Amino acid sequence: MPLQTNLAERGFDFMPAMPVIDDDYAQVRRAISYLIDHWRDQPSLSAVAAHVGLNETRFQKLFKRWAGISPKEFVQALTIDHARHLLRDSVSVLDAAYEVGLSGPGRLHDLFVTHEAMTPGEFKAGGAELEIIYGFHACPFGEALIMTTSRGLSGLAFCDDVRGRAPTLADMIRRWPNASYREDAVVTAPYAGRIFDPLNWRNETPLRVVMIGTDFEISVWEKLLKIPLGAATTYGDLAASLGKPKAARAVGSAVGRNPVSFVVPCHRVLGKTGAVTGYHWGVTRKHAIIGWEAGVAGSALQDIL
DNA sequence: ATTTGGTGTTGTG
DNA sequence: CACAACACCAAAT
């Protein structure tokens, strides 16, 4: 049955958001990467702007438009101090009162998500008929690759600015080599509008996500869905909350294999010290997401989230 | 500051 | 079945 006819049923009873146009990210990315390298020297606003190739005023506006906060506030959001603030309830958020069971709600404080799990066994058994439809869309963090099945969103990945789409698509296809794939950006576009525009996060119908992974991976990813905007946890705490306090490293691997980036907020997991550790799609992008979320958390939107 | 050793899970042969 | 790889972490240099 054609996917298009199911859109309303699957949660798209809203007008697609205004197109997510963010050519800004290319310049913002250069600024962030510069800041990561030079934060020690307290770089002036004009120095960062110059590095990006803009004058101070234009840079200010670009940044404010992109993040909702000033460059200064953004730098603040990347400090260990801010990380400690995000981590203040690291342990308890993972054991939040609400249950994220099968088909349960997650990310209750921001994006409204329900999910179901699909193990590799199930995936193999039903995989023959399973078609993955994908499309590329601009988003605040560069170009995103969105993948869907008839059961919901199954993948979200990011493209490298210079290497382009192909490596990202190959990376994702390698995860489910037996599926069939078809590109149709018309089908995936509503997901981009729903996911990357905070105004749509509390849409009354949940965003359906299907998790394809091993039992252990799924148990880790379900925990991630409990971390709300404005909070973070550590690999160690995550492991402990699964009853395996020594498995921090295994948890790190599982978090790294999360196929639904951003929606399953793996960027909200930090090292024990608050350091921003690795990210499958580049640590710079992890910084960008954390800073961008600081802007969302501090904005007037806060009231509706 | 850097190195070392102990970890659990997964993919490969 | 064994082994290497890994988005970790604490303890010892």
PDB file of N, CA and C in Angstrom, chain A residues 65-98:
ATOM      1  N   ARG A  65      20.511  34.311  13.883  1.00  0.00           N
ATOM      2  CA  ARG A  65      19.482  33.700  13.038  1.00  0.00           C
ATOM      3  C   ARG A  65      19.558  32.176  13.149  1.00  0.00           C
ATOM      4  N   TRP A  66      20.761  31.663  13.167  1.00  0.00           N
ATOM      5  CA  TRP A  66      20.935  30.213  13.153  1.00  0.00           C
ATOM      6  C   TRP A  66      20.621  29.590  14.508  1.00  0.00           C
ATOM      7  N   ALA A  67      21.174  30.167  15.581  1.00  0.00           N
ATOM      8  CA  ALA A  67      21.108  29.526  16.892  1.00  0.00           C
ATOM      9  C   ALA A  67      20.058  30.142  17.801  1.00  0.00           C
ATOM     10  N   GLY A  68      19.581  31.340  17.466  1.00  0.00           N
ATOM     11  CA  GLY A  68      18.673  32.013  18.390  1.00  0.00           C
ATOM     12  C   GLY A  68      19.400  32.652  19.556  1.00  0.00           C
ATOM     13  N   ILE A  69      20.719  32.492  19.592  1.00  0.00           N
ATOM     14  CA  ILE A  69      21.515  33.105  20.654  1.00  0.00           C
ATOM     15  C   ILE A  69      22.749  33.743  20.036  1.00  0.00           C
ATOM     16  N   SER A  70      23.398  34.596  20.791  1.00  0.00           N
ATOM     17  CA  SER A  70      24.581  35.295  20.280  1.00  0.00           C
ATOM     18  C   SER A  70      25.778  34.348  20.274  1.00  0.00           C
ATOM     19  N   PRO A  71      26.815  34.712  19.512  1.00  0.00           N
ATOM     20  CA  PRO A  71      28.032  33.897  19.524  1.00  0.00           C
ATOM     21  C   PRO A  71      28.597  33.726  20.931  1.00  0.00           C
ATOM     22  N   LYS A  72      28.517  34.774  21.724  1.00  0.00           N
ATOM     23  CA  LYS A  72      29.046  34.698  23.081  1.00  0.00           C
ATOM     24  C   LYS A  72      28.289  33.659  23.913  1.00  0.00           C
ATOM     25  N   GLU A  73      26.959  33.730  23.811  1.00  0.00           N
ATOM     26  CA  GLU A  73      26.153  32.741  24.537  1.00  0.00           C
ATOM     27  C   GLU A  73      26.416  31.324  24.027  1.00  0.00           C
ATOM     28  N   PHE A  74      26.651  31.245  22.724  1.00  0.00           N
ATOM     29  CA  PHE A  74      26.917  29.937  22.134  1.00  0.00           C
ATOM     30  C   PHE A  74      28.202  29.340  22.703  1.00  0.00           C
ATOM     31  N   VAL A  75      29.243  30.149  22.759  1.00  0.00           N
ATOM     32  CA  VAL A  75      30.507  29.676  23.331  1.00  0.00           C
ATOM     33  C   VAL A  75      30.295  29.237  24.779  1.00  0.00           C
ATOM     34  N   GLN A  76      29.487  30.016  25.474  1.00  0.00           N
ATOM     35  CA  GLN A  76      29.164  29.665  26.854  1.00  0.00           C
ATOM     36  C   GLN A  76      28.535  28.265  26.937  1.00  0.00           C
ATOM     37  N   ALA A  77      27.707  27.956  25.928  1.00  0.00           N
ATOM     38  CA  ALA A  77      26.987  26.685  25.933  1.00  0.00           C
ATOM     39  C   ALA A  77      27.900  25.492  25.674  1.00  0.00           C
ATOM     40  N   LEU A  78      29.133  25.765  25.265  1.00  0.00           N
ATOM     41  CA  LEU A  78      30.048  24.661  24.982  1.00  0.00           C
ATOM     42  C   LEU A  78      31.076  24.464  26.084  1.00  0.00           C
ATOM     43  N   THR A  79      30.954  25.202  27.187  1.00  0.00           N
ATOM     44  CA  THR A  79      31.927  25.076  28.266  1.00  0.00           C
ATOM     45  C   THR A  79      31.605  23.898  29.176  1.00  0.00           C
ATOM     46  N   ILE A  80      32.619  23.471  29.903  1.00  0.00           N
ATOM     47  CA  ILE A  80      32.438  22.390  30.869  1.00  0.00           C
ATOM     48  C   ILE A  80      31.404  22.801  31.915  1.00  0.00           C
ATOM     49  N   ASP A  81      31.430  24.075  32.240  1.00  0.00           N
ATOM     50  CA  ASP A  81      30.479  24.600  33.218  1.00  0.00           C
ATOM     51  C   ASP A  81      29.042  24.326  32.779  1.00  0.00           C
ATOM     52  N   HIS A  82      28.757  24.665  31.539  1.00  0.00           N
ATOM     53  CA  HIS A  82      27.424  24.414  30.999  1.00  0.00           C
ATOM     54  C   HIS A  82      27.136  22.912  30.952  1.00  0.00           C
ATOM     55  N   ALA A  83      28.147  22.126  30.588  1.00  0.00           N
ATOM     56  CA  ALA A  83      27.965  20.680  30.541  1.00  0.00           C
ATOM     57  C   ALA A  83      27.567  20.146  31.909  1.00  0.00           C
ATOM     58  N   ARG A  84      28.233  20.638  32.941  1.00  0.00           N
ATOM     59  CA  ARG A  84      27.890  20.190  34.299  1.00  0.00           C
ATOM     60  C   ARG A  84      26.447  20.521  34.635  1.00  0.00           C
ATOM     61  N   HIS A  85      25.999  21.659  34.128  1.00  0.00           N
ATOM     62  CA  HIS A  85      24.612  22.045  34.350  1.00  0.00           C
ATOM     63  C   HIS A  85      23.662  21.058  33.665  1.00  0.00           C
ATOM     64  N   LEU A  86      23.992  20.711  32.424  1.00  0.00           N
ATOM     65  CA  LEU A  86      23.159  19.735  31.704  1.00  0.00           C
ATOM     66  C   LEU A  86      23.145  18.396  32.424  1.00  0.00           C
ATOM     67  N   LEU A  87      24.256  18.082  33.085  1.00  0.00           N
ATOM     68  CA  LEU A  87      24.401  16.760  33.701  1.00  0.00           C
ATOM     69  C   LEU A  87      23.808  16.689  35.105  1.00  0.00           C
ATOM     70  N   ARG A  88      23.246  17.796  35.581  1.00  0.00           N
ATOM     71  CA  ARG A  88      22.908  17.841  37.003  1.00  0.00           C
ATOM     72  C   ARG A  88      21.980  16.704  37.431  1.00  0.00           C
ATOM     73  N   ASP A  89      21.097  16.238  36.545  1.00  0.00           N
ATOM     74  CA  ASP A  89      20.219  15.129  36.901  1.00  0.00           C
ATOM     75  C   ASP A  89      20.500  13.892  36.067  1.00  0.00           C
ATOM     76  N   SER A  90      21.750  13.772  35.706  1.00  0.00           N
ATOM     77  CA  SER A  90      22.129  12.703  34.783  1.00  0.00           C
ATOM     78  C   SER A  90      21.544  11.346  35.149  1.00  0.00           C
ATOM     79  N   VAL A  91      21.637  10.996  36.410  1.00  0.00           N
ATOM     80  CA  VAL A  91      21.180   9.666  36.827  1.00  0.00           C
ATOM     81  C   VAL A  91      19.656   9.572  36.787  1.00  0.00           C
ATOM     82  N   SER A  92      19.000  10.577  37.342  1.00  0.00           N
ATOM     83  CA  SER A  92      17.560  10.435  37.527  1.00  0.00           C
ATOM     84  C   SER A  92      16.768  10.531  36.227  1.00  0.00           C
ATOM     85  N   VAL A  93      17.257  11.297  35.234  1.00  0.00           N
ATOM     86  CA  VAL A  93      16.457  11.380  34.007  1.00  0.00           C
ATOM     87  C   VAL A  93      16.301  10.018  33.337  1.00  0.00           C
ATOM     88  N   LEU A  94      17.317   9.193  33.505  1.00  0.00           N
ATOM     89  CA  LEU A  94      17.266   7.883  32.855  1.00  0.00           C
ATOM     90  C   LEU A  94      16.249   6.959  33.497  1.00  0.00           C
ATOM     91  N   ASP A  95      15.939   7.216  34.746  1.00  0.00           N
ATOM     92  CA  ASP A  95      14.932   6.415  35.439  1.00  0.00           C
ATOM     93  C   ASP A  95      13.690   7.234  35.682  1.00  0.00           C
ATOM     94  N   ALA A  96      13.376   8.098  34.733  1.00  0.00           N
ATOM     95  CA  ALA A  96      12.208   8.966  34.863  1.00  0.00           C
ATOM     96  C   ALA A  96      10.953   8.142  35.107  1.00  0.00           C
ATOM     97  N   ALA A  97       9.975   8.779  35.720  1.00  0.00           N
ATOM     98  CA  ALA A  97       8.766   8.062  36.153  1.00  0.00           C
ATOM     99  C   ALA A  97       8.027   7.449  34.971  1.00  0.00           C
ATOM    100  N   TYR A  98       7.926   8.190  33.870  1.00  0.00           N
ATOM    101  CA  TYR A  98       7.200   7.618  32.742  1.00  0.00           C
ATOM    102  C   TYR A  98       8.006   6.493  32.110  1.00  0.00           C
TER     103      TYR A  98
END
